[in-house]
XYZ file of C-alpha atoms in Angstrom:
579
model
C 0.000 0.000 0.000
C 1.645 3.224 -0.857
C 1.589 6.125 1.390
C 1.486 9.718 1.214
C 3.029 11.781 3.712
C 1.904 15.500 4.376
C 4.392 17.933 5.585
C 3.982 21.085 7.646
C 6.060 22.714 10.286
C 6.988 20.799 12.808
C 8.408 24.167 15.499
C 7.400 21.238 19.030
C 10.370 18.296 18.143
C 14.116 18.091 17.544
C 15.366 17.550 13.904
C 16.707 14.391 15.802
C 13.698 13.302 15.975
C 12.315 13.871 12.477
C 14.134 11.200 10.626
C 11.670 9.154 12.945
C 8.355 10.162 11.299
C 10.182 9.804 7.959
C 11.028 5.833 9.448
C 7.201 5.320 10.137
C 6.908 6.797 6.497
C 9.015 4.407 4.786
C 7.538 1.048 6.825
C 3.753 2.328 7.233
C 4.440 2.381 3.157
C 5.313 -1.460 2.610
C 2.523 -3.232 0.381
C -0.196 -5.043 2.476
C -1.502 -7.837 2.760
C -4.964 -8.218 0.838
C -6.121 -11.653 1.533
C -6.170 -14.957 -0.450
C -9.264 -16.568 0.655
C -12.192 -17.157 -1.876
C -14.299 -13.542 -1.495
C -17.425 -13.588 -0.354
C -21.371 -13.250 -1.875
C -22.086 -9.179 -3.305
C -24.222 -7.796 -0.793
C -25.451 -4.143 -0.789
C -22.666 -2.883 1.770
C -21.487 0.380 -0.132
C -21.873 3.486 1.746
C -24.523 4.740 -0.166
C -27.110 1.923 0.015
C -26.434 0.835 3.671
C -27.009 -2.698 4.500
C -30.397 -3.614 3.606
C -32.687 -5.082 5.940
C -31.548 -6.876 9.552
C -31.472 -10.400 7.756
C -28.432 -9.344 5.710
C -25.631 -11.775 5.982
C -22.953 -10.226 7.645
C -19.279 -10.185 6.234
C -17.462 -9.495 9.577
C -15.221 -12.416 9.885
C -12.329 -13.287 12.469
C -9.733 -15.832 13.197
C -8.084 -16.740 16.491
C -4.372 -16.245 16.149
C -1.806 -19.309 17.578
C 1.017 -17.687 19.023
C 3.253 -19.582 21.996
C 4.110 -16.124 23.445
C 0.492 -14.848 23.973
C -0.402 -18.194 25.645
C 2.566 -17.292 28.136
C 0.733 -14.240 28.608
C -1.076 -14.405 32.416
C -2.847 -11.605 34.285
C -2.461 -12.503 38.043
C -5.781 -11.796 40.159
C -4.623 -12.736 43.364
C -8.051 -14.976 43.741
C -5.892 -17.774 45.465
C -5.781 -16.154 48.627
C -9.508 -16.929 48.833
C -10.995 -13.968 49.830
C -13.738 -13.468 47.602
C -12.816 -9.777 47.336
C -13.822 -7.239 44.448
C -10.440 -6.241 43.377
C -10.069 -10.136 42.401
C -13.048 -9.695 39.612
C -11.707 -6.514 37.961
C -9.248 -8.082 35.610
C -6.404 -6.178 33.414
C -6.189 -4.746 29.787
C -4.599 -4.256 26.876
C -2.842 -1.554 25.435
C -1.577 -1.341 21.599
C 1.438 1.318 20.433
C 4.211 0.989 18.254
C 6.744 2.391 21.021
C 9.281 1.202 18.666
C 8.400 3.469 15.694
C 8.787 0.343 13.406
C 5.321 0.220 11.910
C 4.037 -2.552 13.991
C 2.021 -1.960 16.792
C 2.997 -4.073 19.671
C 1.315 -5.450 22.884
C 1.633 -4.814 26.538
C 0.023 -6.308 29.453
C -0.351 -5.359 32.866
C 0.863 -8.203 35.286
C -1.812 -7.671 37.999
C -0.673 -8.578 41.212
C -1.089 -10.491 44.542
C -3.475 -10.256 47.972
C -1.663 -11.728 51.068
C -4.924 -11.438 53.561
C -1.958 -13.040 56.505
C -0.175 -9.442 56.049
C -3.140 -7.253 54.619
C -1.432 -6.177 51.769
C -1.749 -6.087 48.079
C 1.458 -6.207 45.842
C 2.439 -6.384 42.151
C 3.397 -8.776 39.153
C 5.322 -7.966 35.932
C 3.680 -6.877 33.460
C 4.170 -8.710 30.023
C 5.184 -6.617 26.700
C 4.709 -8.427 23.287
C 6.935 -6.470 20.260
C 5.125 -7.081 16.872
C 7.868 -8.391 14.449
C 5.135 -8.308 11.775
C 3.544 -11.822 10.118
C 2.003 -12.667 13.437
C 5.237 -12.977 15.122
C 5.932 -11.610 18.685
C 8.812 -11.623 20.609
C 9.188 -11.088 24.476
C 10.923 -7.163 25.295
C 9.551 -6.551 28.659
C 13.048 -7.381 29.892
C 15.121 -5.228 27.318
C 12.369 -2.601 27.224
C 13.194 -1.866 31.280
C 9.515 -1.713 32.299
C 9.421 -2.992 36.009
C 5.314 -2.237 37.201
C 5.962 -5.397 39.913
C 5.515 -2.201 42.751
C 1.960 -2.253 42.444
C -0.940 -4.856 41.336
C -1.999 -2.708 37.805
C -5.102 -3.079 35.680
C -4.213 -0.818 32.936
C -1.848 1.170 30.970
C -2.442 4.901 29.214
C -0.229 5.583 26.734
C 0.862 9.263 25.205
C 3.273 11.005 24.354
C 3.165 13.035 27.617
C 6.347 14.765 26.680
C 5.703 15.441 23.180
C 9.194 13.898 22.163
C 7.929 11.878 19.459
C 7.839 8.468 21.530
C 4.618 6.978 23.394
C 5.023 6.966 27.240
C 3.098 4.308 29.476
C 1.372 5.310 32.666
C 0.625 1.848 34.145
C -2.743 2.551 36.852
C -4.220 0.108 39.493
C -4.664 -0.275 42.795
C -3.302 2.778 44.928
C -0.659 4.252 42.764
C 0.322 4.385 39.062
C 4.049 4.213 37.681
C 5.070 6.199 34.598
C 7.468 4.965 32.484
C 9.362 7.991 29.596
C 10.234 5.855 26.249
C 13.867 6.937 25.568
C 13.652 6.105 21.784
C 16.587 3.351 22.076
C 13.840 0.024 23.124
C 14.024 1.150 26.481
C 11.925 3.212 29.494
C 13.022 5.034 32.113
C 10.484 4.980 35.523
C 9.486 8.278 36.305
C 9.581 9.751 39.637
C 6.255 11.997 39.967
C 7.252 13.350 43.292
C 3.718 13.772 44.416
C 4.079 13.201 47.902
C 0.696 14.917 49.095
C -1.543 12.943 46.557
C -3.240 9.756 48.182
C -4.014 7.699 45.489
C -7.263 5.313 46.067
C -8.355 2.585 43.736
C -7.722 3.504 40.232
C -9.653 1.980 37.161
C -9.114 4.462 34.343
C -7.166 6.804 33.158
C -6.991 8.988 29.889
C -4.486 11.534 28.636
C -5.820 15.335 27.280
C -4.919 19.092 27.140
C -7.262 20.362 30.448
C -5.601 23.829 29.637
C -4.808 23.954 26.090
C -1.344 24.674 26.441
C -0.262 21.735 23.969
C 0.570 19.490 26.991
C -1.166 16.599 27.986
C -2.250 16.102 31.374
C -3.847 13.129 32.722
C -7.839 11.829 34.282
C -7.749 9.067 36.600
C -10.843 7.573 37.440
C -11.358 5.542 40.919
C -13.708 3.344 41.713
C -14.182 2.027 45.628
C -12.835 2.346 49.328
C -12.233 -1.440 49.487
C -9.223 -2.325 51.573
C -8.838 -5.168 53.950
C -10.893 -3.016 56.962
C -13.616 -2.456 54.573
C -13.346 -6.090 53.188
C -16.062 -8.605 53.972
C -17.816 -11.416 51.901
C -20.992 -11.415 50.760
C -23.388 -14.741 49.874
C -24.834 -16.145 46.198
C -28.413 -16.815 45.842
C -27.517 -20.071 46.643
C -25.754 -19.587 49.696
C -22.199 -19.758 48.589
C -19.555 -17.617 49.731
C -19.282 -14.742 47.200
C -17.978 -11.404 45.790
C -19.949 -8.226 47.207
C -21.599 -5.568 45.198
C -19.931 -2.281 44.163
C -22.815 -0.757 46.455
C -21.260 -3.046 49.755
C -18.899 0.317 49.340
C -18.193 4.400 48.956
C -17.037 5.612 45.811
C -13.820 7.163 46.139
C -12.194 10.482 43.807
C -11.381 10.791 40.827
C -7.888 12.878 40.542
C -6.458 14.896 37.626
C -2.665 15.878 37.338
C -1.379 18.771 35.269
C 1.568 18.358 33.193
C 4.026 20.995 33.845
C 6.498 20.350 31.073
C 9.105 20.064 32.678
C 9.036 16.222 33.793
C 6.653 16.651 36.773
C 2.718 17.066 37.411
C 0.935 19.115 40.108
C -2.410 18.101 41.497
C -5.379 19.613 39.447
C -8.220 18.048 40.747
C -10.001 21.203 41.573
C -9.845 22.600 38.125
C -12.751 20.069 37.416
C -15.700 21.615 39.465
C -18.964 19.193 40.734
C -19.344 15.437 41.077
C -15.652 13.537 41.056
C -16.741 10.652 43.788
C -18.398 7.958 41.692
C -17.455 4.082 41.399
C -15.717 4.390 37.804
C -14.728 2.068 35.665
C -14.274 3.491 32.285
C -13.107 6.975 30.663
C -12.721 8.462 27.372
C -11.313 12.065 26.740
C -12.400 13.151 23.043
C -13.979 16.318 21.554
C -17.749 15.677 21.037
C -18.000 18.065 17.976
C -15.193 19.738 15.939
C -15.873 23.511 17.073
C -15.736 21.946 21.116
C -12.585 21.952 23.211
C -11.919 18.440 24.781
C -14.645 16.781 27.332
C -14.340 13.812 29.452
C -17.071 11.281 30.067
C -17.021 8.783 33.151
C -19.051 5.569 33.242
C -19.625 4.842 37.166
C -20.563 1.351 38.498
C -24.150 2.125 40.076
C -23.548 5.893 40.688
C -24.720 8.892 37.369
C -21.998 8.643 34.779
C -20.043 12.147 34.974
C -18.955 14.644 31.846
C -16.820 17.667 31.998
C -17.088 20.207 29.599
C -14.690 23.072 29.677
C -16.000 26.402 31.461
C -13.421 28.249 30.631
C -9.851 27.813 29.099
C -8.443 26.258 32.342
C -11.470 24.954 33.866
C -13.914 21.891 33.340
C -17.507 21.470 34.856
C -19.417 18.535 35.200
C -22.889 18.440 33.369
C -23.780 14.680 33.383
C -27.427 14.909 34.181
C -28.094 18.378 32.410
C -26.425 16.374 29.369
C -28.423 13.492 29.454
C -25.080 11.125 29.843
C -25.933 10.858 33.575
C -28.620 7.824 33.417
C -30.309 5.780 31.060
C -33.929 6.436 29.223
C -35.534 5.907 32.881
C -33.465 8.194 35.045
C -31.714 5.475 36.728
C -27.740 5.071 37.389
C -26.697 1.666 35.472
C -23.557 -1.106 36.479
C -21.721 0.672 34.026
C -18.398 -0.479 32.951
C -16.722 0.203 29.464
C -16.987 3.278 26.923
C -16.806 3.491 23.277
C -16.355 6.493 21.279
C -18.306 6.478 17.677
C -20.066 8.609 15.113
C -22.672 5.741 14.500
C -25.632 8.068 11.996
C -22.450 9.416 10.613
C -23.677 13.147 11.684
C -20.309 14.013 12.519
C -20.892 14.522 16.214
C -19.235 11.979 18.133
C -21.983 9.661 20.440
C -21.329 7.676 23.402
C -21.468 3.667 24.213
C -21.273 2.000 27.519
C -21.598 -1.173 28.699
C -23.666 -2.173 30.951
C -24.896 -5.337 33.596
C -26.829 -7.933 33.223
C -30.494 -6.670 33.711
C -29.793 -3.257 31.535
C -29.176 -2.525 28.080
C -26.616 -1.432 26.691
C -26.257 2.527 26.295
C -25.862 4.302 23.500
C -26.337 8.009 23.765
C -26.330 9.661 20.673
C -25.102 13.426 20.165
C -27.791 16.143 19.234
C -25.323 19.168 19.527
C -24.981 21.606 21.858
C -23.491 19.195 24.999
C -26.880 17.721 24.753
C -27.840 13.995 24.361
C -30.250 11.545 24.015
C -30.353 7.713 25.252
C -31.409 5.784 22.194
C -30.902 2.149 22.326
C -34.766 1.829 21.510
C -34.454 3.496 18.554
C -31.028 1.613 17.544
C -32.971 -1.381 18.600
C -30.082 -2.271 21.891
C -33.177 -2.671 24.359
C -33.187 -6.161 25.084
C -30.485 -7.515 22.721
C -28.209 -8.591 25.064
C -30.030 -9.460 28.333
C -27.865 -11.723 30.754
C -24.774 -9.959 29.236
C -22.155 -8.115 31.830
C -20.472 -6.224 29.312
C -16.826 -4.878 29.848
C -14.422 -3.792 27.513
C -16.065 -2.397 24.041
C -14.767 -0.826 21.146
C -16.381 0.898 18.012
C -14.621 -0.046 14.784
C -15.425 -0.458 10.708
C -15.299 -4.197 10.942
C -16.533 -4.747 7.571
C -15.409 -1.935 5.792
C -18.503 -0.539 4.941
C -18.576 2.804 5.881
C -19.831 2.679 9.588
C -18.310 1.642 12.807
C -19.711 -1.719 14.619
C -19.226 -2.544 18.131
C -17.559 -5.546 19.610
C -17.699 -5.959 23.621
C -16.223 -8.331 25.904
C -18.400 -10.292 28.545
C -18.125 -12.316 31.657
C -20.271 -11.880 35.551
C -18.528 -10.773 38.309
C -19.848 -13.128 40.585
C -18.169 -16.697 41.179
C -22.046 -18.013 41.367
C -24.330 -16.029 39.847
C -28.234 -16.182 39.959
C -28.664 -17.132 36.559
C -26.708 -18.612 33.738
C -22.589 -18.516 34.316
C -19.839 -16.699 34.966
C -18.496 -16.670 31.456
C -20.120 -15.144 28.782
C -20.051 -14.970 25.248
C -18.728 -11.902 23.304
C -21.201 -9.541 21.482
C -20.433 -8.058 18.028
C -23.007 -5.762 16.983
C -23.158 -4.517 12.737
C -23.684 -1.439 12.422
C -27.029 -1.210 9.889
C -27.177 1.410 7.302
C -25.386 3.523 10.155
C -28.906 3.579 11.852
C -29.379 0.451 14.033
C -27.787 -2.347 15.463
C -28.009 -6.050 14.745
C -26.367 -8.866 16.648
C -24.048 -10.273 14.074
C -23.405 -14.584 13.714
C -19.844 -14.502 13.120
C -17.985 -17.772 11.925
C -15.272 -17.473 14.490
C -14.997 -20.300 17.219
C -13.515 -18.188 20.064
C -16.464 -15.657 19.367
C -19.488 -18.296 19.519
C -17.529 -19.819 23.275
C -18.188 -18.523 26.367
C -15.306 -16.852 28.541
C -14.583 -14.289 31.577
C -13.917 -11.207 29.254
C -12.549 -8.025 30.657
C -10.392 -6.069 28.717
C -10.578 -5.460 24.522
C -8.730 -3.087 22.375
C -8.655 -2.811 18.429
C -5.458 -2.484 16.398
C -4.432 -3.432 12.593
C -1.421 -5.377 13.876
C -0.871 -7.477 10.506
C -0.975 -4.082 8.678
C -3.528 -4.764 6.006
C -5.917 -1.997 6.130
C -8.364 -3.669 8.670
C -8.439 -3.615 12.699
C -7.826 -7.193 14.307
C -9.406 -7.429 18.112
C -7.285 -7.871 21.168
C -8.828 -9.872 24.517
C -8.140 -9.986 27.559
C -9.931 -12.556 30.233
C -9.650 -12.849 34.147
C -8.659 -16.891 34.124
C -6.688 -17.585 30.913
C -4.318 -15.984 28.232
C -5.346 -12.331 25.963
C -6.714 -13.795 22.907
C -6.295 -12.293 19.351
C -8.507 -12.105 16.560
C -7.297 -11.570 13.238
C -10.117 -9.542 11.246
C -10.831 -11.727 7.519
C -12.828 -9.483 6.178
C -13.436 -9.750 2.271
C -11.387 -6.506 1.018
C -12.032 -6.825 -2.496
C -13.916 -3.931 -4.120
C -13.059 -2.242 -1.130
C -11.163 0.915 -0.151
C -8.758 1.287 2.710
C -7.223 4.261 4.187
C -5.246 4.718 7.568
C -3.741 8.060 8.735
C -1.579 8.565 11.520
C -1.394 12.480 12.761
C 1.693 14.009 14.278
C 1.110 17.223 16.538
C 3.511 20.085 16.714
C 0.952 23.402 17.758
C -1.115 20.922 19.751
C -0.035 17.578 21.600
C 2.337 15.292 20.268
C 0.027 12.727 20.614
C -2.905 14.180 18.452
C -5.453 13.575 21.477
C -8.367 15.500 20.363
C -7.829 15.704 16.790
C -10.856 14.675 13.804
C -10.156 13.139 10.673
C -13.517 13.402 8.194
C -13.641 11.650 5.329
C -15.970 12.428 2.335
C -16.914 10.103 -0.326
C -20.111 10.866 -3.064
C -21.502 12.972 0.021
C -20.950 10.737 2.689
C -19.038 12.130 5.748
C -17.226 9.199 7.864
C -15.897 11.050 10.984
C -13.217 9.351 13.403
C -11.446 11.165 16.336
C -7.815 10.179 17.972
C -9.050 9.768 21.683
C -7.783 8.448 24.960
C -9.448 5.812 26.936
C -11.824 4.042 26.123
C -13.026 0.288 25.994
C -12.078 -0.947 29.816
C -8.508 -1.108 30.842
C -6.971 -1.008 27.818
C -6.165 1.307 24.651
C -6.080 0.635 21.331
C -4.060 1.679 18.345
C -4.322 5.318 17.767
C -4.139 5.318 13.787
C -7.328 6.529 12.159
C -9.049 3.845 9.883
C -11.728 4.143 7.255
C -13.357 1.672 4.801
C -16.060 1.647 2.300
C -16.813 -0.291 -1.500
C -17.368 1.909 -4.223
C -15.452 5.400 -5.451
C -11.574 5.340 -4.686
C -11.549 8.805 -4.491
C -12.637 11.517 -1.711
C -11.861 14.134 0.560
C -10.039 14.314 4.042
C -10.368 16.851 6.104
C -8.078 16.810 9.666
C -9.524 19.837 12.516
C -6.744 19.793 14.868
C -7.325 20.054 18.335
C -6.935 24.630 18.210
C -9.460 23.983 15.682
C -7.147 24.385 12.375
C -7.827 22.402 9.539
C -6.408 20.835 6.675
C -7.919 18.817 3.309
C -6.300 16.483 1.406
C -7.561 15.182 -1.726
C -7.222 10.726 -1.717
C -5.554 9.007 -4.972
C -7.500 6.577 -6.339
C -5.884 3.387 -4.563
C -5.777 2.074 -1.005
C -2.809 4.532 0.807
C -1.696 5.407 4.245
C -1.251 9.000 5.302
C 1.100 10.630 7.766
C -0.154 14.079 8.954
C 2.173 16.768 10.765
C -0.027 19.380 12.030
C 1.711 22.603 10.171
């Protein structure tokens, strides 16, 4: 696939560090891989004619990669010490990012950690950190790469480029701390020492990277969920009587804390600069721009408590306006179990709407954008209500499976509970097609890991083969991440990735909207942070659609600058440096 690589100034980096975007250049370039299997049946998939009615045979197809190093792969819960605590049930995620800057977009895996109820303590296990050598072939670099997170039991990892140096930086979050760890360029990371002695950290579930002050430097959200420790601990009983995990509700919520990047290596506490509700049970995150003209928001999904959102007040300042948004609760004004969030443009409007996952007994959310900070909770009218009842959904993501013009959701599933009231503790993953970018369907997807049940927690999205379509990464509570190779049919279809480069604004892009045009059909994706549940996923923009090679992209950069570029008439990559 050949690429085409925009230049504009670029005042923020070193001309060290330029021969680096010319590297991604030169590899992101290499021809991919367009499939050899026998294509599949013409069905009415273009862009223009949607995807006929819901008994359309869907062309979203997967395969579970074989690879000896991911079954190595194993996120310690600490669930041997018997204790039938909630931090056992939370699981860890995924995070994708080529922190190598070869073209490949590796793995890495928080380690979890350990519960010793003799000593009342918690502590930490390595983390595991996959490098993608391309062809499906991973080698082991969490040694070489000098990334140590055994000082604390993690869930997660953020990644940015919180130093806008041109490498991606990992700030590893869990319980009661997080360690941040600067990529040196060279395959290796140096620990970070945040020297924030007055900041207690509780539980953290979430985090995501953003500009809270516009000054081109990212600072950073973390989300907490409860006050459980071992004085708080107690166990609770199944319906049956057995010995069991407690609800979310058994405890307080604890605060959320935000950090401002100073740029100069160190962060100062910030948490006041986001006025109203920050004590909720959180779970997931997502820092994005709901519409081009808006500065950046953050929406929080909380576990039982009204989901937050902060929208700036001012340029330094952030208010939370969950319920007078209509984010807060679902279509009945009550606070859902909710875990996982999903950033889309579904009715491809080009405002940016909002999906959560929810417990078993609720539906899943989807709250679409009507402009203005305002929404409205519309799984009825996308047809959500109902579709997956007895489905604890965690980590989700929102991605052009099919390459048809709209995104489709995947989400991960699995109870919390060791012996729940009904049905079992693992659950079958959900993919949902997106229909003629107006509904949802649940799609039957020939793909044995996808019709089995497991304990799914964390799920990111990533092309990792480099082939123009976005593969699925899975994480699970008991067993090994699983990955998911997206065989999609490609032929007759166009493909176009672009990876943007900030110099004016953050290194990282965070905030900044591609929108692609094709015969009058606007396909709008954003570069966000968090997202899904524990994890993050690949940061390079994808489109796809069947019909007209050629269209119109149009990149709004986070100060609200824009640029268009016109698209050849073949499948291409792009590399944008914000002039």
């Amino acid at each position: 696939m050949p690429i085409r690589f925009q230049k504009g100034l670029y005042p923020k980096l070193s001309l060290a560090l330029f021969p680096h975007a010319l590297l991604i250049s030169f590899l992101l370039g290499l021809t991919l891989v367009l499939g050899c299997f026998k294509p599949a049946p013409d069905l009415p998939t273009s862009i223009n004619s949607g995807k006929g009615n819901g008994g359309a045979t869907t062309q979203i197809a997967f395969r579970e990669v074989s690879n000896p190093l991911l079954s190595s792969v194993h996120f310690s819960n600490g669930a041997d010490a018997g204790m039938n605590s909630i931090l056992e049930i939370m699981g860890g995620g995924v995070s994708c990012f080529d922190f190598d800057l070869d073209g490949n977009c590796d793995l890495l895996f928080p380690g979890g950690g350990f519960i010793d109820q003799a000593k009342k303590s918690v502590g930490g296990k390595a983390s595991y950190f996959l490098r993608n050598r391309g062809e499906w072939r991973f080698e082991d670099c969490i040694g070489q790469s000098s990334i140590d997170s055994s000082a604390m039991y993690t869930h997660g990892a953020a990644i940015a480029d919180y130093n806008n140096d041109g490498f991606d930086d990992a700030l590893f979050y869990g319980y009661r701390g997080i360690l941040l760890f600067q990529n040196q360029g060279d395959g290796t990371f140096l620990q970070v020492d945040l020297n924030l002695p007055t900041i207690y950290f509780p539980w953290l579930t979430a985090a995501a990277w953003f500009d809270l002050e516009n000054d081109g430097d990212l600072d950073l959200h973390l989300v907490s969920y409860v006050n459980w420790d071992f004085d708080t601990h107690f166990v609770c009983s199944s319906a049956s009587g057995k010995a069991d995990v407690c609800s979310p509700t058994s405890f307080q919520g604890s605060v959320d804390l935000t950090l401002a990047n100073q740029n100069d290596g160190t962060f100062v506490d910030a948490t006041q600069q986001l006025r109203g509700e920050n004590n909720g049970r959180g779970l997931g995150v997502v820092a994005a721009r709901m519409e081009a003209h808006l500065l950046t928001s953050l929406y929080v999904a909380n576990d039982l408590s009204p989901n937050f959102f902060y929208t700036h007040e001012d340029k330094n300042k952030m208010v939370e306006r969950g319920l007078l948004s209509g984010l807060a609760v679902d279509a009945q004004g009550r606070a859902n179990g909710s875990m996982g969030v999903a950033l889309l443009d579904y009715n491809l409007d080009e405002k940016f709407d909002i999906f959560v996952t929810n417990f078993e007994h609720e539906d899943l959310a989807l709250y679409q954008n009507n402009g203005d900070d305002l929404y409205r909770h519309s799984s009825r009218e996308t047809r959500l209500s109902g579709l997956t009842n007895g489905v604890v959904g965690f980590g989700v993501v929102a991605a052009d499976l099919d390459l048809d013009g709209d995104e489709d959701v995947v989400l991960t599933a699995g109870n919390v509970y060791y012996h729940p009231a009904k049905g079992t503790t693992a659950q079958k993953p959900v993919v949902l097609e997106n229909q003629a970018h107006s509904w949802f369907q649940r799609a039957s997807v020939t793909c044995e890991y996808l019709n089995q049940a497991h304990i799914g927690r964390g799920l990111a999205t990533a092309d990792l083969d480099n082939d123009g379509d976005l593969d699925l990464v899975v994480t699970h509570l008991d067993a090994p991440p699983t990955v998911l190779e997206n065989r999609v049919n490609q032929a007759d279809h166009q493909t176009r990735r672009l990876k943007m480069i900030g110099t004016r604004t953050n290194r990282s892009a965070v905030g900044a909207i591609g929108t692609l045009e094709v015969d009058g059909v606007r396909m709008s994706r954003q570069v966000y942070s968090g997202g899904s549940y524990l994890s993050c996923s690949q940061s390079t923009l994808q489109w796809g659609w069947k019909g007209n090679p050629k269209g119109k992209l149009k990149v709004t950069w986070l100060d609200g600058q824009s640029q268009e570029i016109e698209l050849g008439a073949s499948n291409q990559d792009y590399i944008l440096i914000e002039p």
